[in-house]
Short mmCIF file of C-alpha atoms and ligand atoms in Angstrom, two decimals:
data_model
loop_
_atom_site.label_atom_id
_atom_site.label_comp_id
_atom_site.label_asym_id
_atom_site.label_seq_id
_atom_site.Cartn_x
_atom_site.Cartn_y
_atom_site.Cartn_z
CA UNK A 1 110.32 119.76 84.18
CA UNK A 2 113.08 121.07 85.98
CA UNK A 3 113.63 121.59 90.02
CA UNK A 4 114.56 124.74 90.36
CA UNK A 5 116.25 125.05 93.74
CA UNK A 6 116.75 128.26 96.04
CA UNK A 7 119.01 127.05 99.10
CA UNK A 8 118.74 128.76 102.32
CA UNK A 9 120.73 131.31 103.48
CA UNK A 10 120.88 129.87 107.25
CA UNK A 11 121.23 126.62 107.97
CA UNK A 12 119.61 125.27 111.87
CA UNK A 13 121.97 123.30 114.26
CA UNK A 14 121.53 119.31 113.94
CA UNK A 15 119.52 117.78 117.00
CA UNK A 16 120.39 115.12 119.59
CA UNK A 17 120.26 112.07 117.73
CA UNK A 18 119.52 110.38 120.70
CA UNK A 19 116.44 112.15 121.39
CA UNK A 20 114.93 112.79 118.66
CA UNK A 21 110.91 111.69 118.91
CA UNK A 22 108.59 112.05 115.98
CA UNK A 23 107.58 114.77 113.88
CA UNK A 24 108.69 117.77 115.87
CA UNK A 25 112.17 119.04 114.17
CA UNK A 26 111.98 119.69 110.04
CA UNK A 27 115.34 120.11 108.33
CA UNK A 28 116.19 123.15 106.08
CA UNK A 29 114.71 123.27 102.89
CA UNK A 30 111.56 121.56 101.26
CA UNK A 31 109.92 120.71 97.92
CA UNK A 32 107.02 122.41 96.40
CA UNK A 33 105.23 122.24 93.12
CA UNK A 34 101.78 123.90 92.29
CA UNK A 35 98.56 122.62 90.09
CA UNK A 36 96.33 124.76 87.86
CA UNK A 37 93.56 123.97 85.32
CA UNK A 38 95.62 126.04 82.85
CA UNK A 39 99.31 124.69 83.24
CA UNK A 40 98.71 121.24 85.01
CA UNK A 41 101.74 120.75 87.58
CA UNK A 42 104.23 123.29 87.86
CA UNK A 43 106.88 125.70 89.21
CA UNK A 44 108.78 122.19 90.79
CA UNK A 45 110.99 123.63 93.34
CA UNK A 46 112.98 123.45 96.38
CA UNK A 47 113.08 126.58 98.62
CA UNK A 48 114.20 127.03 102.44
CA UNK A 49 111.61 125.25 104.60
CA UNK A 50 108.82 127.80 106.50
CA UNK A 51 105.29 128.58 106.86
CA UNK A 52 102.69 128.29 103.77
CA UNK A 53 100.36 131.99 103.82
CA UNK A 54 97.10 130.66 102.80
CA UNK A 55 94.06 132.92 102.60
CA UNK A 56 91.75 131.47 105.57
CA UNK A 57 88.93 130.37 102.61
CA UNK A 58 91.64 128.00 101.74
CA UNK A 59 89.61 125.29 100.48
CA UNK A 60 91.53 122.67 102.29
CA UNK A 61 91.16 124.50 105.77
CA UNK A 62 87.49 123.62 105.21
CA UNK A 63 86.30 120.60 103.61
CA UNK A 64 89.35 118.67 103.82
CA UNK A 65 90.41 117.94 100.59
CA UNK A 66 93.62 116.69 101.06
CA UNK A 67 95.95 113.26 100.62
CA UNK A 68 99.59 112.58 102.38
CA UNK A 69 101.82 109.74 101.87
CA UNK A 70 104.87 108.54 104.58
CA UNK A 71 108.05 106.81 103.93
CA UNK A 72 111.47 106.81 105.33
CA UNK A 73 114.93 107.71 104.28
CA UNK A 74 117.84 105.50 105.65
CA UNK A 75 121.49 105.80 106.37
CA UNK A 76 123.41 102.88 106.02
CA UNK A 77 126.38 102.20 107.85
CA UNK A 78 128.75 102.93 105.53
CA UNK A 79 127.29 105.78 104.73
CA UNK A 80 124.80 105.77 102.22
CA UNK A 81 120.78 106.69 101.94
CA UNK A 82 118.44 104.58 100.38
CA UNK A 83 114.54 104.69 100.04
CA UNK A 84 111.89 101.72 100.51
CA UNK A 85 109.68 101.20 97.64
CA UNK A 86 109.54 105.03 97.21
CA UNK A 87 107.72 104.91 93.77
CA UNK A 88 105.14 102.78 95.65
CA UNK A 89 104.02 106.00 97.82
CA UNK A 90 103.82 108.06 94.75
CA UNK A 91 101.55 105.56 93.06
CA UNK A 92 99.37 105.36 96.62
CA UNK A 93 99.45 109.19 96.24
CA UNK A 94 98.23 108.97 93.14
CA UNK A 95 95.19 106.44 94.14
CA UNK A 96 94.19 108.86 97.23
CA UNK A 97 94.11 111.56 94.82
CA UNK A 98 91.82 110.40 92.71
CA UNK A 99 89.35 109.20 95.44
CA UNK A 100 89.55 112.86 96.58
CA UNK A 101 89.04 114.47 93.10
CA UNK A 102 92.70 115.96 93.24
CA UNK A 103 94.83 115.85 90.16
CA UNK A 104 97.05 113.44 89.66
CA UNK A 105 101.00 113.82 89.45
CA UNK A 106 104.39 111.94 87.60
CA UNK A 107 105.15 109.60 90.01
CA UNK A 108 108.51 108.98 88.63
CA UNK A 109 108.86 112.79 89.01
CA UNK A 110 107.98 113.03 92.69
CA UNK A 111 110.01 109.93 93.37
CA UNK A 112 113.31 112.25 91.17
CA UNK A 113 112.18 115.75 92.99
CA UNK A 114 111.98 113.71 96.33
CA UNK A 115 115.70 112.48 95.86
CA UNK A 116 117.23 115.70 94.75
CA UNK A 117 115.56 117.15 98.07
CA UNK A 118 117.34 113.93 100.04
CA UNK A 119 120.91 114.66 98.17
CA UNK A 120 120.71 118.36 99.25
CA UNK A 121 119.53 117.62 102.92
CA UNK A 122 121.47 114.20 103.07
CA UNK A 123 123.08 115.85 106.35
CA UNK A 124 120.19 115.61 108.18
CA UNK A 125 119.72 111.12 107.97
CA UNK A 126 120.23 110.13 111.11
CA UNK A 127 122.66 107.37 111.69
CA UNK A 128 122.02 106.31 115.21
CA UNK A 129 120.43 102.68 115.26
CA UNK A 130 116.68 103.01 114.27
CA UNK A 131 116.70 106.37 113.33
CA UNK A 132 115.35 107.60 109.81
CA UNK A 133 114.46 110.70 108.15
CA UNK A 134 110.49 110.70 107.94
CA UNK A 135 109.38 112.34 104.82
CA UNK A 136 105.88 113.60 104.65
CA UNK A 137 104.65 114.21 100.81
CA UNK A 138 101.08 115.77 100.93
CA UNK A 139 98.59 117.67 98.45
CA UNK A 140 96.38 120.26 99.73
CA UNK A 141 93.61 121.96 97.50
CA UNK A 142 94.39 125.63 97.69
CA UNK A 143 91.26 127.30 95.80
CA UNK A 144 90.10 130.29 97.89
CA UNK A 145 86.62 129.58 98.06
CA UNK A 146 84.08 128.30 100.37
CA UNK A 147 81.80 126.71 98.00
CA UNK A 148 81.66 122.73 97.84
CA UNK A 149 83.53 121.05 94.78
CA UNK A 150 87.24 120.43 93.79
CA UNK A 151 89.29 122.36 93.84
CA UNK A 152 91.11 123.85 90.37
CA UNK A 153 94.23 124.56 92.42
CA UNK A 154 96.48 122.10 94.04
CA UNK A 155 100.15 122.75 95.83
CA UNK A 156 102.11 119.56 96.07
CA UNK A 157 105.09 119.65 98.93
CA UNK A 158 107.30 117.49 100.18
CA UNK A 159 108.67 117.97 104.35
CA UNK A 160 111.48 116.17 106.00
CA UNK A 161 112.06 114.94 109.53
CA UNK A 162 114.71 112.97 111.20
CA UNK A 163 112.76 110.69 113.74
CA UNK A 164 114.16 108.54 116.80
CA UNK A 165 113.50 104.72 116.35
CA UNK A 166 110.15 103.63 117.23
CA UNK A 167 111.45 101.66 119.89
CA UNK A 168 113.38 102.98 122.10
CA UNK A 169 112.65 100.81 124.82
CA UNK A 170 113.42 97.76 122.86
CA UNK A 171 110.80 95.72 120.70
CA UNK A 172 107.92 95.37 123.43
CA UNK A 173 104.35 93.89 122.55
CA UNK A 174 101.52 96.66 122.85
CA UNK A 175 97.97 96.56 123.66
CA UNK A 176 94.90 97.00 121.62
CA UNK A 177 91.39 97.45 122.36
CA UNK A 178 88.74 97.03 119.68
CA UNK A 179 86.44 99.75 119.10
CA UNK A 180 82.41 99.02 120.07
CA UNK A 181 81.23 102.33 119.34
CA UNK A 182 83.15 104.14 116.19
CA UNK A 183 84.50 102.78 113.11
CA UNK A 184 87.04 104.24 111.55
CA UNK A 185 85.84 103.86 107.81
CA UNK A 186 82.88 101.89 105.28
CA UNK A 187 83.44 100.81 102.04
CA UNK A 188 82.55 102.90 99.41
CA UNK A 189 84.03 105.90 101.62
CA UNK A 190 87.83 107.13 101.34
CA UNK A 191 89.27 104.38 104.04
CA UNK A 192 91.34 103.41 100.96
CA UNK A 193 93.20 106.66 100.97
CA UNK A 194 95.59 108.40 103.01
CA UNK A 195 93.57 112.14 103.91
CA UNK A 196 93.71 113.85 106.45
CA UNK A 197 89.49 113.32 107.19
CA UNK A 198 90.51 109.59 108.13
CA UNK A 199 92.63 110.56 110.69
CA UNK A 200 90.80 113.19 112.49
CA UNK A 201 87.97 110.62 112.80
CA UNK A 202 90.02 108.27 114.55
CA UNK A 203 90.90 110.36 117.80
CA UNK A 204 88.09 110.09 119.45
CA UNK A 205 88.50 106.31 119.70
CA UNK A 206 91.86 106.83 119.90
CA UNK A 207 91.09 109.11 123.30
CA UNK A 208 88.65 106.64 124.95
CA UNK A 209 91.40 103.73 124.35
CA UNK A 210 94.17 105.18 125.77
CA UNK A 211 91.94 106.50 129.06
CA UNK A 212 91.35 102.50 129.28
CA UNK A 213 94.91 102.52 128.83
CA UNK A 214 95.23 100.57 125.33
CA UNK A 215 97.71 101.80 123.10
CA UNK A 216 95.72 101.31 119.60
CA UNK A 217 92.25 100.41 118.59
CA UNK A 218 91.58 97.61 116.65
CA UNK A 219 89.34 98.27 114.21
CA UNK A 220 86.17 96.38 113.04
CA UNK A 221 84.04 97.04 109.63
CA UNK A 222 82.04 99.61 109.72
CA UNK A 223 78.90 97.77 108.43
CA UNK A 224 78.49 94.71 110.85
CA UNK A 225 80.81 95.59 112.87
CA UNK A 226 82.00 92.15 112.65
CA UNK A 227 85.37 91.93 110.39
CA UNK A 228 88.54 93.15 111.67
CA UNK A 229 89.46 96.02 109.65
CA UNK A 230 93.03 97.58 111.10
CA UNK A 231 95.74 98.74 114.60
CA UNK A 232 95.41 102.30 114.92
CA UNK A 233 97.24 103.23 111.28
CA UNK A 234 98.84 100.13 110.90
CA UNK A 235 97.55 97.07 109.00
CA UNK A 236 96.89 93.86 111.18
CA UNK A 237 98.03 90.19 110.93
CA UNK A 238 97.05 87.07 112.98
CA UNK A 239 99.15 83.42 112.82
CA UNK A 240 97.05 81.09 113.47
CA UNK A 241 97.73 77.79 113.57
CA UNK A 242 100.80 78.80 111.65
CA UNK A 243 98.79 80.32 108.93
CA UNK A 244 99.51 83.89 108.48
CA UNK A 245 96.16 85.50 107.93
CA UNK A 246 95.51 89.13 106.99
CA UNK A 247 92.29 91.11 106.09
CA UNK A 248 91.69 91.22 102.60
CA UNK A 249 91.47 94.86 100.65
CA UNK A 250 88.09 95.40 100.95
CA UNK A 251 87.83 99.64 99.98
CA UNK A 252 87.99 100.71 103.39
CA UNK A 253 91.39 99.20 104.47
CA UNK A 254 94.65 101.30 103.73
CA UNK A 255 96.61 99.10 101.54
CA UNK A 256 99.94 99.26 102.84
CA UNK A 257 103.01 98.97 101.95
CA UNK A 258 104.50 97.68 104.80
CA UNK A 259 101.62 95.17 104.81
CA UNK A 260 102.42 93.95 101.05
CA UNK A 261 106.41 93.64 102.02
CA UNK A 262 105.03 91.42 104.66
CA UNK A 263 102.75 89.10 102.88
CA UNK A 264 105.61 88.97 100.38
CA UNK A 265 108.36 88.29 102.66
CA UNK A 266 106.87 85.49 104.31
CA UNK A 267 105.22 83.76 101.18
CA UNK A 268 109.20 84.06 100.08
CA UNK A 269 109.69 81.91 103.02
CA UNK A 270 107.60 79.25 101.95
CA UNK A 271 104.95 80.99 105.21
CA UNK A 272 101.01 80.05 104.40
CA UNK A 273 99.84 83.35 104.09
CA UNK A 274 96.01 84.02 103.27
CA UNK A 275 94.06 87.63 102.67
CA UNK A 276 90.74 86.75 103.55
CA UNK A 277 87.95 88.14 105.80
CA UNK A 278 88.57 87.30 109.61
CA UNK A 279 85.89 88.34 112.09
CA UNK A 280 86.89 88.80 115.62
CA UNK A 281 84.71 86.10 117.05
CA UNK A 282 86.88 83.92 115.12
CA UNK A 283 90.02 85.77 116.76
CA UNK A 284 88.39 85.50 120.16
CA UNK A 285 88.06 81.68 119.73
CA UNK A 286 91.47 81.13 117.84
CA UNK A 287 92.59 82.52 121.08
CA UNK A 288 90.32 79.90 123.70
CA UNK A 289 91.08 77.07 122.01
CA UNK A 290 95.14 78.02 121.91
CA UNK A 291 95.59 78.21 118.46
CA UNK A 292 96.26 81.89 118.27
CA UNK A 293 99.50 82.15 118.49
CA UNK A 294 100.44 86.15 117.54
CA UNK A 295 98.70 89.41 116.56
CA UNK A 296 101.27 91.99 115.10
CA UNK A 297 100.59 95.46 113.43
CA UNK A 298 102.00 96.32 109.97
CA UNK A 299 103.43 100.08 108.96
CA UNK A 300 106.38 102.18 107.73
CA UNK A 301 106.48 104.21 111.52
CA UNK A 302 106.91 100.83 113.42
CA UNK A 303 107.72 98.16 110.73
CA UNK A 304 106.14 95.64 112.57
CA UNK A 305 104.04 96.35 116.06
CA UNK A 306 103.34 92.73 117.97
CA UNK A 307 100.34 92.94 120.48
CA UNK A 308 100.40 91.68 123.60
CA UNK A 309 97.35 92.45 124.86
CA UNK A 310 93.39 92.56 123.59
CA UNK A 311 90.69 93.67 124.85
CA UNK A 312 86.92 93.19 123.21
CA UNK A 313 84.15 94.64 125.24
CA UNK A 314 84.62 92.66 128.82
CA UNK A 315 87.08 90.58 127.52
CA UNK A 316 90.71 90.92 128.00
CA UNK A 317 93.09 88.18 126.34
CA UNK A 318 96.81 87.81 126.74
CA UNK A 319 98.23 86.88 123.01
CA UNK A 320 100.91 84.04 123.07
CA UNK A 321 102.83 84.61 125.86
CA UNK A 322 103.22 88.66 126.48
CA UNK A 323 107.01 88.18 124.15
CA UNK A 324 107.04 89.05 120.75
CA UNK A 325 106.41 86.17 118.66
CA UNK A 326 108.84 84.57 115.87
CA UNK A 327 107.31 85.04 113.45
CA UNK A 328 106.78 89.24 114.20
CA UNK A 329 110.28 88.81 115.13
CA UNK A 330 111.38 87.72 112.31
CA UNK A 331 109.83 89.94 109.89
CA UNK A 332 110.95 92.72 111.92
CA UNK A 333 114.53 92.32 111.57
CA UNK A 334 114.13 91.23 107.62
CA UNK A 335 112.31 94.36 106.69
CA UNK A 336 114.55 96.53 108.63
CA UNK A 337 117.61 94.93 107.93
CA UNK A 338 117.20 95.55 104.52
CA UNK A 339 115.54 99.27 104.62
CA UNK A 340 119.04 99.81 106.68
CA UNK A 341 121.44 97.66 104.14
CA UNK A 342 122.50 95.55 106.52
CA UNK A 343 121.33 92.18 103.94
CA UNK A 344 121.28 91.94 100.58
CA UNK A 345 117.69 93.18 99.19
CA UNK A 346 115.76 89.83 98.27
CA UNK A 347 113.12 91.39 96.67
CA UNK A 348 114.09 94.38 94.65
CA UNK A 349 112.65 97.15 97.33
CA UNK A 350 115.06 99.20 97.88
CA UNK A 351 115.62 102.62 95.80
CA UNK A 352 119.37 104.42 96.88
CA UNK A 353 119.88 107.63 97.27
CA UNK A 354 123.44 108.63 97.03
C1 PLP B 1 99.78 104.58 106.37
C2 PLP B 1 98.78 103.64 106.92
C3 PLP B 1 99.02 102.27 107.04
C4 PLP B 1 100.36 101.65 106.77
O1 PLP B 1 100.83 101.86 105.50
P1 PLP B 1 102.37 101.66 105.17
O2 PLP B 1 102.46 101.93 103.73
O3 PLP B 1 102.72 100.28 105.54
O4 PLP B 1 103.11 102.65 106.02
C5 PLP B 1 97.99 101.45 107.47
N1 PLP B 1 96.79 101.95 107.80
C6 PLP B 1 96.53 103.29 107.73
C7 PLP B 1 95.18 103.76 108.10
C8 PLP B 1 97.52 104.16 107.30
O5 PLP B 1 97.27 105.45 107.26
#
C-alpha cells in the first residue's frame, strides 16, 4: 500500500518552545487510513490536520470501542529524529485491538506511514532540552449504528504534538495516594489495553486524590484489593533492599514499554530485578522497618516519575528521603539519554527517523 499524501495549503506559526505544555498545539498535517469488511485497511494517507465529521450514532461516541497508543519523537542535537521502540506501540496496538474486537493492522506499515508523517512534519520536533513531539496513534470504530457489537468499520489516524519536558521544574519526587474505594481495572477486563474506557474510569479517583492533594493514585487489584497494580498511567517499581521489584503482568496491568526498558536496563546492570506480586502491606512494612528505599513510576510521558510521598488510608509515609533516589536517577538519565542520542543505544531501541 501506498501513502498517498495531500500537503496543506497553509502552514500554522511554530510555538514557544519554551512553553509548550502537553497536548494542546497539533502540527499541520496527519495520517489516516480506513477499515472495511470488504477491502480490509485502506485509503493510507496523509492530509492537512482538522476535525473528523462523524455522524453522532458513531459507534465509538457510544460504547467506546476504541484503542490509542503514545510514543515520542526526538531531536537530537545534531539534528536528527529518532523513535523509541516504535514497532513496539504498533504491536501493543495490535494487542488492544484485539481485546476490543477491532481489526488488526501491519505494524511494520504503521511504524513506515508514521515516519513518512515525521519526515514531512520534521519541522515541528522540538529541540529545546526535554522537549519531544508526542504522537498519538488511535483506532476508533466508525459504524453508524447504535446497536451493541463490533463494529465493521474502523478509521486508523495518527496526530502529532510537540510537548514541553515533563519536568520543568527539575526532576522532583511526587506524591501518591492509593485508592480505597475504586479500582481502576480486574483481570479478565481490558486493563491490558490502552482504550479510552480505562481512562475515563480513572478520574474520579483521580479527582478525590488531587482534592487530598496527591498527584497520582496508586492502584491496588481490583479483586482483594490487596496487590499493587499501577501510578496513575504509569507502571510502578519498588527497591527494596536493593532488589528492584515490579508487579508482574497479571491481565489487568498495562504492559509498558517504558516499564520493559526498565527491567531491561537494570538487569543489563547486573540490578536484581524480580516481577512478582507485591501487596501493599508488604510496601507499608518494607517502609517501617527501613528497607524501602524508593518507589518510582514507569512511562513514555515522564520516563521515570520517583515518589516522594504515600499515603494509604490514615497513613502517610515519606519514601527514602523526599530526593530522588539513585537508582530512579539513574534510569532516568539512561533512558533519556539514549531516546535523545546523547549515548550510544545499548540495547537496540532506538528506530531513526531522518
Ligand atoms: C501507557 C500506559 C502506561 C505506560 O506505558 P509506556 O509504554 O511505558 O508509555 C502504563 N500504564 C497505563 C495504564 C498506561 O496507559
Amino acid at each position: 500500500m501506498q501513502v498517498t499524501v495531500t500537503q496543506s495549503q497553509t502552514r500554522k506559526p511554530k510555538p514557544d518552545e519554551t512553553n509548550l505544555g502537553f497536548g494542546t498545539i497539533f502540527t499541520d498535517h496527519m495520517f489516516n487510513m480506513d477499515y472495511s469488511v470488504e477491502k480490509g485497511w485502506h485509503n493510507p494517507r496523509i492530509e492537512p490536520y482538522g476535525p473528523m465529521a462523524l455522524d453522532p450514532s458513531t459507534m465509538v461516541l457510544h460504547y467506546g470501542q476504541a484503542v490509542f497508543e503514545g510514543l515520542k519523537a526526538y531531536r537530537m542535537d545534531q539534528g536528527g529524529i529518532q523513535l523509541f521502540r516504535p514497532l513496539d506501540n504498533f504491536k501493543r496496538l495490535n494487542r488492544s485491538s484485539k481485546m476490543l474486537c477491532i481489526a488488526g493492522h501491519d505494524a511494520a506499515f504503521a511504524l513506515d506511514a508514521l515516519k513518512q508523517l515525521l519526515t514531512l512534519e520534521k519541522d515541528w520536533v522540538p529541540s529545546q532540552p526535554g522537549t519531544s513531539l508526542y504522537i498519538r496513534p488511535t483506532i476508533v470504530a466508525t459504524d453508524p449504528y447504535l446497536g451493541v457489537r463490533a463494529s465493521f468499520t474502523y478509521r486508523f489516524f495518527i496526530i502529532l504534538s510537540p510537548v514541553g519536558a515533563y519536568y520543568p521544574e527539575g526532576f522532583n519526587p511526587i506524591k501518591i495516594m492509593v485508592s480505597k474505594d475504586h479500582v481502576r481495572a480486574v483481570r479478565g477486563g481490558v486493563g491490558e489495553a490502552k482504550t479510552p474506557g480505562n481512562y475515563a474510569a480513572s478520574l474520579l479517583a483521580g479527582d478525590k486524590a488531587h482534592d487530598e492533594g496527591y498527584t497520582q493514585v496508586l492502584w491496588l487489584d481490583g479483586v482483594e484489593q490487596k496487590y499493587v497494580e499501577e501510578v496513575g498511567s504509569m507502571n510502578i517499581f519498588f527497591v527494596i533492599d536493593d532488589e528492584i521489584i515490579t508487579p508482574m503482568l497479571s491481565g489487568s496491568i498495562l504492559a509498558g514499554i517504558t516499564r520493559n526498558s526498565v527491567i531491561q536496563l537494570a538487569e543489563h546492570w547486573g540490578m536484581n530485578v524480580t516481577e512478582r506480586k507485591i501487596s501493599i502491606d508488604e510496601v507499608m512494612q518494607a517502609q517501617a522497618s527501613g528497607k524501602l528505599t524508593e518507589i518510582f513510576g514507569s512511562g513514555t510521558a515522564a520516563v521515570v516519575s520517583p515518589v516522594g510521598e504515600l499515603k494509604y488510608g490514615d497513613q502517610v509515609i515519606p519514601i527514602g528521603d523526599g530526593s530522588v533516589g539513585p537508582v530512579a536517577q539513574r534510569l532516568f538519565d539512561a533512558i533519556q539519554d539514549i531516546q535523545y542520542g546523547k549515548i550510544e543505544d545499548p540495547m537496540g531501541w532506538i528506530e531513526p527517523v531522518i
